[in-house]
mmCIF file of C-alpha atoms in Angstrom:
data_model
loop_
_atom_site.group_PDB
_atom_site.id
_atom_site.type_symbol
_atom_site.label_atom_id
_atom_site.label_comp_id
_atom_site.label_asym_id
_atom_site.label_seq_id
_atom_site.Cartn_x
_atom_site.Cartn_y
_atom_site.Cartn_z
ATOM 1 C CA ARG A 21 0.000 0.000 0.000
ATOM 2 C CA SER A 22 2.970 2.324 0.644
ATOM 3 C CA ALA A 23 6.505 2.454 -0.652
ATOM 4 C CA MET A 24 9.801 4.188 0.079
ATOM 5 C CA ILE A 25 12.399 4.185 -2.710
ATOM 6 C CA ILE A 26 16.003 5.097 -1.912
ATOM 7 C CA PRO A 27 18.480 5.433 -4.820
ATOM 8 C CA LEU A 28 21.843 3.721 -4.573
ATOM 9 C CA LYS A 29 24.839 5.635 -5.861
ATOM 10 C CA LEU A 30 27.945 4.221 -7.458
ATOM 11 C CA ALA A 31 30.684 6.813 -8.038
ATOM 12 C CA ASN A 32 28.117 9.581 -7.415
ATOM 13 C CA ARG A 33 25.840 8.245 -10.163
ATOM 14 C CA PRO A 34 22.412 6.693 -9.588
ATOM 15 C CA ALA A 35 22.669 3.010 -10.384
ATOM 16 C CA ASP A 36 19.903 1.106 -8.625
ATOM 17 C CA ALA A 37 17.509 1.507 -5.742
ATOM 18 C CA ILE A 38 16.285 -0.030 -2.511
ATOM 19 C CA GLY A 39 12.524 -0.386 -2.274
ATOM 20 C CA VAL A 40 10.780 -0.736 1.089
ATOM 21 C CA PHE A 41 7.117 -1.728 0.766
ATOM 22 C CA TRP A 42 4.281 -1.810 3.298
ATOM 23 C CA THR A 43 1.673 -4.257 2.030
ATOM 24 C CA GLY A 44 -0.725 -4.838 4.917
ATOM 25 C CA GLN A 45 -2.314 -1.431 5.168
ATOM 26 C CA GLU A 46 -1.642 2.232 4.514
ATOM 27 C CA HIS A 47 1.501 3.398 6.228
ATOM 28 C CA ARG A 48 3.170 6.769 6.508
ATOM 29 C CA PHE A 49 6.957 6.567 6.584
ATOM 30 C CA ARG A 50 8.622 8.912 9.074
ATOM 31 C CA GLN A 51 11.625 11.170 8.456
ATOM 32 C CA ARG A 52 13.614 8.840 10.685
ATOM 33 C CA ASP A 53 12.800 5.969 8.302
ATOM 34 C CA PHE A 54 14.246 7.929 5.382
ATOM 35 C CA GLU A 55 17.420 8.726 7.310
ATOM 36 C CA VAL A 56 17.981 5.077 8.245
ATOM 37 C CA ALA A 57 17.251 3.909 4.691
ATOM 38 C CA GLU A 58 19.651 6.485 3.225
ATOM 39 C CA GLY A 59 22.389 5.301 5.595
ATOM 40 C CA VAL A 60 21.780 1.707 4.548
ATOM 41 C CA GLY A 61 21.789 2.814 0.901
ATOM 42 C CA GLU A 62 25.225 4.420 1.270
ATOM 43 C CA LEU A 63 26.651 1.232 2.792
ATOM 44 C CA VAL A 64 25.082 -0.906 0.066
ATOM 45 C CA GLY A 65 26.466 1.436 -2.616
ATOM 46 C CA VAL A 66 30.003 1.080 -1.240
ATOM 47 C CA ALA A 67 29.646 -2.700 -1.024
ATOM 48 C CA LEU A 68 28.371 -2.931 -4.605
ATOM 49 C CA ALA A 69 31.178 -0.703 -5.882
ATOM 50 C CA ASN A 70 33.781 -2.898 -4.164
ATOM 51 C CA ALA A 71 32.154 -6.032 -5.556
ATOM 52 C CA GLN A 72 32.143 -4.557 -9.070
ATOM 53 C CA PHE A 73 35.818 -3.658 -8.807
ATOM 54 C CA LEU A 74 36.568 -7.242 -7.810
ATOM 55 C CA VAL A 75 34.489 -8.650 -10.688
ATOM 56 C CA ASP A 76 36.196 -6.351 -13.204
ATOM 57 C CA ALA A 77 39.676 -7.146 -11.888
ATOM 58 C CA THR A 78 38.984 -10.896 -11.892
ATOM 59 C CA ALA A 79 37.607 -10.800 -15.444
ATOM 60 C CA ARG A 80 40.615 -8.799 -16.626
ATOM 61 C CA ALA A 81 43.030 -11.235 -14.985
ATOM 62 C CA GLU A 82 41.230 -14.186 -16.601
ATOM 63 C CA GLN A 83 41.391 -12.489 -20.008
ATOM 64 C CA LEU A 84 45.100 -11.733 -19.718
ATOM 65 C CA PHE A 85 45.855 -15.288 -18.582
ATOM 66 C CA ALA A 86 43.827 -16.715 -21.477
ATOM 67 C CA LEU A 87 45.657 -14.375 -23.855
ATOM 68 C CA TYR A 88 49.010 -15.526 -22.481
ATOM 69 C CA ARG A 89 48.119 -19.228 -22.668
ATOM 70 C CA THR A 90 46.747 -18.887 -26.190
ATOM 71 C CA GLY A 91 49.924 -17.084 -27.242
ATOM 72 C CA GLN A 92 51.972 -19.989 -25.903
ATOM 73 C CA ILE A 93 49.883 -22.521 -27.811
ATOM 74 C CA MET A 94 50.032 -20.532 -31.043
ATOM 75 C CA SER A 95 53.781 -19.952 -30.836
ATOM 76 C CA SER A 96 54.510 -23.631 -30.172
ATOM 77 C CA SER A 97 52.443 -25.031 -33.055
ATOM 78 C CA LEU A 98 53.233 -25.018 -36.766
ATOM 79 C CA ASP A 99 49.975 -26.760 -37.698
ATOM 80 C CA LEU A 100 48.105 -24.000 -39.536
ATOM 81 C CA GLY A 101 44.687 -25.674 -39.291
ATOM 82 C CA GLY A 102 45.045 -26.297 -35.565
ATOM 83 C CA THR A 103 46.332 -22.767 -34.999
ATOM 84 C CA LEU A 104 43.346 -21.268 -36.809
ATOM 85 C CA ARG A 105 40.879 -23.313 -34.752
ATOM 86 C CA THR A 106 42.657 -22.294 -31.552
ATOM 87 C CA ILE A 107 42.484 -18.622 -32.549
ATOM 88 C CA ALA A 108 38.756 -18.771 -33.357
ATOM 89 C CA GLY A 109 37.863 -20.590 -30.144
ATOM 90 C CA SER A 110 40.010 -18.319 -27.984
ATOM 91 C CA ALA A 111 38.513 -15.158 -29.506
ATOM 92 C CA VAL A 112 35.036 -16.364 -28.484
ATOM 93 C CA GLN A 113 36.272 -17.282 -25.013
ATOM 94 C CA LEU A 114 38.140 -14.022 -24.414
ATOM 95 C CA THR A 115 35.166 -11.782 -25.194
ATOM 96 C CA ARG A 116 32.270 -14.197 -24.536
ATOM 97 C CA SER A 117 31.119 -13.576 -28.090
ATOM 98 C CA THR A 118 28.532 -15.675 -29.904
ATOM 99 C CA PHE A 119 30.914 -16.757 -32.637
ATOM 100 C CA CYS A 120 34.129 -15.934 -34.467
ATOM 101 C CA LEU A 121 35.034 -16.103 -38.166
ATOM 102 C CA ILE A 122 38.516 -16.018 -39.670
ATOM 103 C CA TYR A 123 39.082 -15.103 -43.305
ATOM 104 C CA LEU A 124 42.497 -15.096 -44.986
ATOM 105 C CA ILE A 125 43.411 -13.457 -48.275
ATOM 106 C CA ASP A 126 44.143 -16.087 -50.904
ATOM 107 C CA GLN A 127 47.515 -15.245 -52.414
ATOM 108 C CA LYS A 128 46.424 -16.289 -55.904
ATOM 109 C CA SER A 129 42.861 -14.964 -56.220
ATOM 110 C CA GLY A 130 43.191 -12.030 -53.825
ATOM 111 C CA LEU A 131 39.806 -12.964 -52.294
ATOM 112 C CA LEU A 132 39.063 -13.352 -48.593
ATOM 113 C CA GLU A 133 38.516 -17.069 -48.003
ATOM 114 C CA PHE A 134 36.815 -18.464 -44.892
ATOM 115 C CA VAL A 135 39.339 -20.725 -43.114
ATOM 116 C CA ALA A 136 38.067 -21.272 -39.550
ATOM 117 C CA GLY A 137 35.219 -20.474 -37.176
ATOM 118 C CA SER A 138 33.911 -21.095 -33.684
ATOM 119 C CA GLY A 139 30.365 -21.024 -32.337
ATOM 120 C CA LEU A 140 28.734 -21.582 -35.731
ATOM 121 C CA SER A 141 25.854 -23.979 -36.242
ATOM 122 C CA GLU A 142 26.675 -27.191 -38.076
ATOM 123 C CA ASP A 143 23.794 -26.387 -40.432
ATOM 124 C CA ALA A 144 25.206 -22.976 -41.328
ATOM 125 C CA PRO A 145 25.888 -22.546 -45.059
ATOM 126 C CA ALA A 146 29.491 -22.587 -46.236
ATOM 127 C CA PRO A 147 30.719 -18.963 -46.262
ATOM 128 C CA ARG A 148 31.494 -17.680 -49.745
ATOM 129 C CA PRO A 149 34.681 -15.801 -50.683
ATOM 130 C CA ILE A 150 34.568 -12.032 -50.205
ATOM 131 C CA ARG A 151 36.306 -9.347 -52.222
ATOM 132 C CA PRO A 152 38.343 -6.747 -50.283
ATOM 133 C CA GLY A 153 36.071 -3.737 -49.891
ATOM 134 C CA GLU A 154 32.873 -5.840 -50.062
ATOM 135 C CA GLY A 155 30.636 -5.622 -46.998
ATOM 136 C CA LEU A 156 31.874 -4.914 -43.501
ATOM 137 C CA LEU A 157 34.432 -7.702 -43.473
ATOM 138 C CA GLY A 158 35.834 -6.714 -46.865
ATOM 139 C CA ARG A 159 35.908 -3.082 -45.774
ATOM 140 C CA CYS A 160 38.022 -4.027 -42.756
ATOM 141 C CA ALA A 161 40.522 -5.843 -44.991
ATOM 142 C CA PHE A 162 40.592 -3.032 -47.555
ATOM 143 C CA MET A 163 41.178 -0.254 -45.003
ATOM 144 C CA GLY A 164 43.371 -2.312 -42.680
ATOM 145 C CA LYS A 165 41.505 -0.851 -39.702
ATOM 146 C CA PRO A 166 39.009 -2.220 -37.131
ATOM 147 C CA VAL A 167 35.311 -1.935 -37.943
ATOM 148 C CA LEU A 168 32.903 -1.788 -34.984
ATOM 149 C CA VAL A 169 29.167 -2.175 -35.595
ATOM 150 C CA ASP A 170 26.724 -1.632 -32.728
ATOM 151 C CA ASP A 171 23.614 -2.622 -34.722
ATOM 152 C CA LEU A 172 23.998 -4.940 -37.703
ATOM 153 C CA GLU A 173 20.329 -4.579 -38.647
ATOM 154 C CA ALA A 174 20.777 -0.863 -39.282
ATOM 155 C CA ASP A 175 22.449 -1.620 -42.617
ATOM 156 C CA PRO A 176 21.701 -5.225 -43.643
ATOM 157 C CA ALA A 177 23.129 -4.664 -47.128
ATOM 158 C CA THR A 178 26.643 -4.619 -45.674
ATOM 159 C CA THR A 179 26.143 -7.663 -43.443
ATOM 160 C CA SER A 180 26.837 -11.180 -44.660
ATOM 161 C CA GLU A 181 24.011 -13.732 -44.731
ATOM 162 C CA LEU A 182 25.974 -15.960 -42.368
ATOM 163 C CA VAL A 183 26.119 -13.263 -39.689
ATOM 164 C CA ARG A 184 22.413 -12.442 -40.044
ATOM 165 C CA GLU A 185 21.320 -16.079 -39.866
ATOM 166 C CA ALA A 186 23.356 -16.592 -36.703
ATOM 167 C CA GLY A 187 21.235 -13.937 -34.956
ATOM 168 C CA ALA A 188 24.098 -11.514 -34.319
ATOM 169 C CA ARG A 189 23.240 -7.884 -33.553
ATOM 170 C CA SER A 190 26.695 -6.354 -33.074
ATOM 171 C CA ALA A 191 30.118 -7.211 -34.461
ATOM 172 C CA LEU A 192 33.779 -6.301 -34.304
ATOM 173 C CA TYR A 193 36.033 -6.848 -37.331
ATOM 174 C CA LEU A 194 39.815 -6.704 -36.868
ATOM 175 C CA PRO A 195 42.477 -6.860 -39.589
ATOM 176 C CA LEU A 196 45.129 -9.536 -39.307
ATOM 177 C CA VAL A 197 48.409 -7.785 -40.151
ATOM 178 C CA ALA A 198 51.762 -9.522 -40.617
ATOM 179 C CA SER A 199 54.951 -7.885 -41.891
ATOM 180 C CA GLY A 200 52.999 -4.677 -42.470
ATOM 181 C CA GLU A 201 50.435 -6.301 -44.796
ATOM 182 C CA VAL A 202 46.820 -7.326 -44.207
ATOM 183 C CA ILE A 203 46.623 -11.108 -44.531
ATOM 184 C CA GLY A 204 43.034 -11.535 -43.358
ATOM 185 C CA VAL A 205 40.264 -10.553 -40.964
ATOM 186 C CA LEU A 206 39.172 -11.835 -37.572
ATOM 187 C CA ALA A 207 35.469 -11.166 -37.005
ATOM 188 C CA THR A 208 33.547 -11.640 -33.753
ATOM 189 C CA ALA A 209 29.816 -11.158 -33.262
ATOM 190 C CA ALA A 210 27.398 -11.056 -30.329
ATOM 191 C CA ALA A 211 23.632 -11.331 -29.910
ATOM 192 C CA ALA A 212 23.391 -8.100 -27.884
ATOM 193 C CA LEU A 213 23.265 -4.584 -29.304
ATOM 194 C CA SER A 214 26.346 -2.384 -28.673
ATOM 195 C CA TYR A 215 28.107 -5.338 -27.062
ATOM 196 C CA TYR A 216 31.718 -4.487 -27.830
ATOM 197 C CA SER A 217 33.442 -1.886 -25.684
ATOM 198 C CA SER A 218 36.799 -0.179 -26.102
ATOM 199 C CA ASP A 219 38.225 -2.779 -23.705
ATOM 200 C CA HIS A 220 37.007 -5.574 -25.997
ATOM 201 C CA GLN A 221 38.603 -3.873 -28.976
ATOM 202 C CA GLN A 222 41.908 -3.313 -27.193
ATOM 203 C CA LEU A 223 42.055 -6.921 -25.987
ATOM 204 C CA LEU A 224 41.090 -8.426 -29.341
ATOM 205 C CA GLN A 225 43.503 -6.184 -31.248
ATOM 206 C CA ALA A 226 46.388 -7.485 -29.134
ATOM 207 C CA PHE A 227 45.100 -10.997 -29.731
ATOM 208 C CA ALA A 228 44.748 -10.411 -33.488
ATOM 209 C CA ASN A 229 48.345 -9.175 -33.658
ATOM 210 C CA GLN A 230 49.504 -12.385 -31.979
ATOM 211 C CA ALA A 231 47.287 -14.469 -34.243
ATOM 212 C CA ALA A 232 48.579 -12.861 -37.444
ATOM 213 C CA VAL A 233 52.183 -13.709 -36.535
ATOM 214 C CA ALA A 234 51.232 -17.317 -35.710
ATOM 215 C CA ILE A 235 49.274 -17.670 -38.970
ATOM 216 C CA GLU A 236 52.163 -16.303 -41.020
ATOM 217 C CA ARG A 237 54.554 -18.738 -39.337
ATOM 218 C CA GLY A 238 52.193 -21.610 -40.068
ATOM 219 C CA ARG A 239 51.860 -20.558 -43.700
ATOM 220 C CA LEU A 240 55.622 -20.303 -44.164
ATOM 221 C CA TYR A 241 56.075 -23.730 -42.601
#
């Protein structure tokens, strides 16, 4: 019948609230009730902020460890197929993406050929070759720069059928660069809108740089 809502503040910004409800009958909250609830709200806000710091630090440590371990695996293997599968699976794990696609530029045709993926359905159609400059993935290869898309449905003409059918809503495309040349593209996608943050991009770019070196070594071998 009555309610008292106290906002919680994290870093001086409203984040959530505590709701105190009186259900039996009408009730008038006193000023003292507000003062007590505000004191509790301040303590809860501090506790939540500390918990969030711990969660963020733990997630970052896990990402860096996974990046280190993946780098070890990639640098110790000369099996190109196995390296590509490791890269695709690790990219999904590092960012908790829905799936990852890896395209490499064929040295003869100059087209981007699909070579590995992770998180794709077994029934998904075989990805077709893509020309540099075609679509978002081709644009990434052509420019040699990351392409971040917060809403893939905003411009479906530039999105591949494979990405649309997988139900992705946001994507991050990163060029794979070895010896100063673009050799391919690593693409990750997620089901949520605006999923990829600057932290995701920074982490995946470091990972893509590692991956490009490992791929080039595997190719040379």
